[in-house]
Amino acid sequence: MSSLERLPRQRPAHPPGEPVVQLHGLSKNYGAQQVLAALDFTLHKGEFVALVGPSGTGKTTLLRIIAGLERASHGQAQIAAQSAVVFQDPRLILAQRVWKNVVLQAWRQPDARQRAERALAEVGLGSKADAWPASLSGGEAQRVGIARALYREPDLLLLDEPFSALDAFTRRKVQDLVVDLWQQHRPGVLLVTHDIEEAVLLADRVLVLGAGEVRADIPVALPRTRDTTSREFNVIKRQVLEHLGRAQ
Ligand code: ADP
Ligand code: MG
């Protein structure tokens, strides 16, 4: 029996909902280079999944295919109608005030401003609707990116290394915010990260991607908020590391 099997099993507080991502035999080539090879993977509404893998292994490509920003070469991808993406860089439009950065092209809708204010309040930026992006800190800018995603009321939230440009203190605060929002709204979450501790801290499952394949699918059956110093946490972290080592 592995040490992982001895861990206490915890029933999820909310059973997962309908599938929001279903991939069948999905592959992607760029010219002669095969980036993703026959991936099969399902993510349910309410589930928080982290995707880790060595650099250049196709994590961003997979996320962009799921987001509809890139086409797969082969296979099928069934994706929830309502999805939203947060990238590492929030890509704010400097010439537009914060609230217009939240609503983007929907700014003419009569309730757009009000809904933007609500989304901004949820990320702790209720007073920044009329601010200019250049006046924001890195953490605030990333929270505008999250508000922009929330505004779309997604069933699927796609996050591509959204915390990696933030300093350690801000990163922890924005991570906590994402978990709070996820627990409140219950979308399916797919978080791409190269930070194993972050993956085990935040996710219900950690997928290890290597050479375009899912090499491991590791459940994280630990109650939240998680203690990164606990034995159980580190057993799982080590397991992810071992699979990642083999995925290089
Ligand atoms: P990761 O996010 O895991 O670091 P990426 O998905 O960004 O990896 O990239 C995977 C591989 O696909 C890399 O070798 C990268 O150079 C290649 N790649 C990504 N996008 C393109 C593109 N638009 N054209 C050609 N090759 C690409
Ligand atoms: Mg990437």
Coordinates of C-alpha atoms and ligand atoms in Angstrom, one line a residue:
M1 CA 0.0 0.0 0.0
S2 CA 1.4 3.4 -0.9
S3 CA 1.6 6.1 1.7
L4 CA -1.1 8.1 -0.3
E5 CA -3.6 5.3 0.2
R6 CA -3.3 5.6 3.9
L7 CA -4.5 9.3 3.9
P8 CA -8.0 9.9 5.2
R9 CA -10.5 10.2 2.3
Q10 CA -12.6 13.3 2.4
R11 CA -16.0 13.6 0.7
P12 CA -16.2 16.8 -1.4
A13 CA -18.5 19.4 0.2
H14 CA -20.3 19.8 -3.1
P15 CA -20.6 16.9 -5.5
P16 CA -19.2 17.9 -9.0
G17 CA -21.8 19.0 -11.5
E18 CA -22.1 18.3 -15.3
P19 CA -19.0 18.1 -17.4
V20 CA -17.7 21.5 -18.6
V21 CA -14.6 20.1 -20.5
Q22 CA -14.6 16.7 -22.3
L23 CA -11.6 15.9 -24.5
H24 CA -11.5 12.8 -26.6
G25 CA -8.3 11.9 -28.4
L26 CA -7.3 15.5 -28.7
S27 CA -4.0 16.2 -30.4
K28 CA -2.2 19.3 -31.7
N29 CA 0.7 19.6 -34.1
Y30 CA 2.6 22.7 -35.1
G31 CA 4.1 21.6 -38.5
A32 CA 6.0 18.4 -37.8
Q33 CA 6.0 19.0 -34.0
Q34 CA 3.4 17.1 -32.0
V35 CA 2.6 19.2 -28.9
L36 CA -0.5 17.3 -27.6
A37 CA -1.0 13.6 -28.3
A38 CA -4.4 12.0 -28.0
L39 CA -5.5 13.6 -24.7
D40 CA -8.6 12.3 -22.9
F41 CA -9.8 14.4 -20.0
T42 CA -13.0 15.4 -18.3
L43 CA -13.6 18.3 -15.9
H44 CA -16.9 18.9 -14.1
K45 CA -18.5 22.1 -12.9
G46 CA -17.5 22.8 -9.4
E47 CA -14.1 20.9 -9.7
F48 CA -10.8 22.7 -9.3
V49 CA -8.1 21.0 -11.4
A50 CA -4.4 22.1 -11.7
L51 CA -2.4 21.2 -14.7
V52 CA 1.4 21.1 -14.1
G53 CA 4.2 20.1 -16.5
P54 CA 7.6 21.0 -17.7
S55 CA 8.0 24.2 -19.7
G56 CA 7.1 23.7 -23.4
T57 CA 5.0 20.6 -22.7
G58 CA 1.8 22.1 -24.2
K59 CA -0.1 23.5 -21.1
T60 CA -0.8 26.9 -22.7
T61 CA -1.7 25.2 -26.0
L62 CA -4.2 23.0 -24.3
L63 CA -5.7 25.9 -22.4
R64 CA -6.0 27.9 -25.6
I65 CA -7.7 25.1 -27.4
I66 CA -10.2 24.7 -24.5
A67 CA -10.8 28.5 -24.6
G68 CA -11.5 28.3 -28.3
L69 CA -8.5 30.5 -29.2
E70 CA -6.7 27.7 -31.0
R71 CA -7.9 24.7 -33.1
A72 CA -7.0 21.1 -32.3
S73 CA -5.4 19.0 -35.1
H74 CA -7.4 15.9 -34.3
G75 CA -10.0 14.7 -31.8
Q76 CA -12.9 16.3 -30.0
A77 CA -13.4 18.9 -27.4
Q78 CA -16.8 19.6 -25.8
I79 CA -16.6 22.7 -23.8
A80 CA -19.1 24.6 -21.6
A81 CA -20.7 27.5 -23.5
Q82 CA -19.7 30.1 -20.9
S83 CA -16.0 30.1 -20.2
A84 CA -13.5 32.8 -19.3
V85 CA -9.7 33.0 -19.2
V86 CA -7.3 34.8 -17.0
F87 CA -3.7 35.0 -18.3
Q88 CA -0.4 35.7 -16.5
D89 CA -0.6 39.2 -17.7
P90 CA -4.1 40.8 -17.4
R91 CA -3.6 42.6 -20.7
L92 CA -5.5 45.7 -19.6
I93 CA -6.3 48.4 -22.1
L94 CA -4.5 51.4 -20.8
A95 CA -6.7 53.9 -22.6
Q96 CA -9.9 52.6 -20.9
R97 CA -11.0 53.0 -17.3
V98 CA -11.0 49.9 -15.1
W99 CA -14.8 49.3 -15.4
K100 CA -14.6 49.3 -19.2
N101 CA -11.7 46.8 -19.0
V102 CA -14.0 44.5 -17.0
V103 CA -16.9 44.7 -19.5
L104 CA -14.9 45.0 -22.7
Q105 CA -17.1 45.2 -25.8
A106 CA -20.3 45.0 -23.7
W107 CA -20.0 48.5 -22.3
R108 CA -23.0 49.8 -24.1
Q109 CA -25.4 47.4 -22.3
P110 CA -27.5 49.4 -19.9
D111 CA -26.5 47.4 -16.8
A112 CA -22.8 47.0 -17.8
R113 CA -21.5 49.6 -15.4
Q114 CA -23.5 48.2 -12.5
R115 CA -22.4 44.7 -13.1
A116 CA -18.8 45.7 -13.5
E117 CA -19.0 47.4 -10.1
R118 CA -20.4 44.3 -8.6
A119 CA -17.6 42.1 -10.1
L120 CA -15.0 44.7 -9.0
A121 CA -16.4 44.7 -5.4
E122 CA -16.1 40.9 -5.4
V123 CA -12.3 41.2 -6.0
G124 CA -12.0 44.0 -3.5
L125 CA -11.7 46.8 -6.0
G126 CA -15.2 48.4 -5.5
S127 CA -13.6 51.9 -5.4
K128 CA -11.5 51.5 -8.6
A129 CA -14.2 51.5 -11.3
D130 CA -13.1 54.9 -12.7
A131 CA -9.3 54.4 -12.1
W132 CA -6.9 54.1 -15.0
P133 CA -5.1 50.8 -15.4
A134 CA -1.7 52.6 -15.1
S135 CA -2.5 53.6 -11.5
L136 CA -2.9 50.0 -10.3
S137 CA -0.4 47.7 -8.6
G138 CA 0.4 44.3 -10.2
G139 CA -2.0 42.5 -7.7
E140 CA -4.8 45.0 -8.4
A141 CA -4.3 44.7 -12.2
Q142 CA -4.6 40.9 -11.9
R143 CA -7.7 41.3 -9.8
V144 CA -9.2 43.4 -12.6
G145 CA -8.4 40.4 -14.9
I146 CA -10.3 38.1 -12.5
A147 CA -13.3 40.6 -12.3
R148 CA -13.3 40.5 -16.1
A149 CA -13.7 36.8 -16.0
L150 CA -16.3 36.9 -13.2
Y151 CA -18.4 39.4 -15.2
R152 CA -19.0 36.6 -17.7
E153 CA -20.4 34.3 -15.0
P154 CA -18.4 31.4 -16.4
D155 CA -19.2 27.7 -15.9
L156 CA -15.5 27.2 -16.7
L157 CA -12.7 29.4 -15.5
L158 CA -9.4 28.9 -17.3
L159 CA -6.3 30.3 -15.5
D160 CA -2.9 30.3 -17.2
E161 CA -0.2 30.9 -14.5
P162 CA -2.2 33.9 -13.2
F163 CA -0.2 34.4 -10.1
S164 CA 3.3 33.9 -11.4
A165 CA 4.1 37.6 -12.0
L166 CA 3.0 38.5 -8.4
D167 CA 5.3 38.9 -5.4
A168 CA 4.9 36.1 -2.8
F169 CA 2.6 38.0 -0.4
T170 CA 0.3 39.3 -3.1
R171 CA 0.3 35.9 -4.8
R172 CA -1.0 34.3 -1.6
K173 CA -3.8 36.9 -1.3
V174 CA -4.9 36.5 -4.9
Q175 CA -4.8 32.7 -4.6
D176 CA -7.1 32.9 -1.5
L177 CA -9.4 35.3 -3.5
V178 CA -9.7 32.8 -6.4
V179 CA -10.5 29.9 -4.0
D180 CA -13.2 32.1 -2.2
L181 CA -14.7 33.0 -5.6
W182 CA -14.6 29.4 -6.8
Q183 CA -16.4 28.3 -3.6
Q184 CA -19.0 30.9 -4.0
H185 CA -19.7 30.5 -7.7
R186 CA -18.7 26.9 -8.3
P187 CA -17.4 27.0 -11.9
G188 CA -15.1 24.3 -13.1
V189 CA -11.5 25.6 -12.8
L190 CA -8.5 24.6 -14.8
L191 CA -5.4 26.2 -13.4
V192 CA -2.1 26.0 -15.3
T193 CA 0.9 26.4 -13.1
H194 CA 4.5 25.4 -12.9
D195 CA 4.4 25.7 -9.1
I196 CA 3.7 22.3 -7.5
E197 CA 3.0 23.7 -4.1
E198 CA 0.4 26.0 -5.6
A199 CA -1.2 23.1 -7.4
V200 CA -1.5 21.0 -4.3
L201 CA -2.6 24.0 -2.2
L202 CA -5.5 24.9 -4.5
A203 CA -6.7 22.0 -6.6
D204 CA -8.9 18.9 -6.1
R205 CA -6.9 17.1 -8.7
V206 CA -3.4 17.6 -10.1
L207 CA -2.8 16.5 -13.7
V208 CA 0.8 16.1 -14.8
L209 CA 1.4 16.7 -18.4
G210 CA 4.5 15.3 -20.1
A211 CA 5.3 15.0 -23.8
G212 CA 1.8 16.0 -24.7
E213 CA 0.1 13.3 -22.6
V214 CA -1.5 13.2 -19.1
R215 CA 1.1 11.2 -17.2
A216 CA -0.7 11.3 -13.8
D217 CA -4.0 12.4 -12.4
I218 CA -3.5 12.8 -8.6
P219 CA -6.4 13.5 -6.3
V220 CA -5.8 16.0 -3.4
A221 CA -8.2 14.8 -0.8
L222 CA -7.2 17.4 1.9
P223 CA -9.6 19.8 3.7
R224 CA -9.2 23.5 2.9
T225 CA -7.5 25.7 4.1
R226 CA -4.5 23.4 3.6
D227 CA -1.4 23.4 5.7
T228 CA 1.7 23.3 3.4
T229 CA 3.8 22.0 6.2
S230 CA 1.7 19.0 7.1
R231 CA 2.9 15.4 6.4
E232 CA -0.2 14.7 4.2
F233 CA 0.4 17.8 2.1
N234 CA 4.0 16.9 1.5
V235 CA 3.2 13.2 0.6
I236 CA 1.1 14.5 -2.3
K237 CA 3.6 17.2 -3.3
R238 CA 6.3 14.5 -3.5
Q239 CA 4.1 12.3 -5.6
V240 CA 3.5 15.1 -8.0
L241 CA 7.2 15.8 -8.1
E242 CA 8.0 12.2 -8.8
H243 CA 5.6 12.1 -11.8
L244 CA 6.9 15.4 -13.0
G245 CA 10.5 14.1 -12.8
R246 CA 9.5 11.2 -15.1
A247 CA 7.6 13.6 -17.4
Q248 CA 10.8 15.6 -18.3
Ligands
ADP1 P1 3.8 25.4 -22.0 O1 2.7 26.3 -21.8 O2 3.6 24.1 -21.4 O3 5.1 26.0 -21.6 P2 3.2 25.8 -24.8 O4 1.8 25.2 -25.0 O5 3.3 27.3 -24.7 O6 3.9 25.1 -23.5 O7 4.1 25.3 -26.0 C1 4.3 24.0 -26.3 C2 5.1 23.8 -27.6 O8 4.4 24.3 -28.7 C3 6.4 24.6 -27.5 O9 7.4 23.8 -28.1 C4 6.1 25.8 -28.4 O10 7.3 26.3 -29.0 C5 5.1 25.3 -29.4 N1 4.2 26.3 -29.8 C6 3.3 27.0 -29.1 N2 2.5 27.8 -29.8 C7 3.0 27.8 -31.1 C8 2.7 28.4 -32.3 N3 1.7 29.3 -32.4 N4 3.4 28.0 -33.4 C9 4.3 27.1 -33.4 N5 4.7 26.5 -32.3 C10 4.1 26.8 -31.1
MG2 MG 2.6 28.3 -20.9

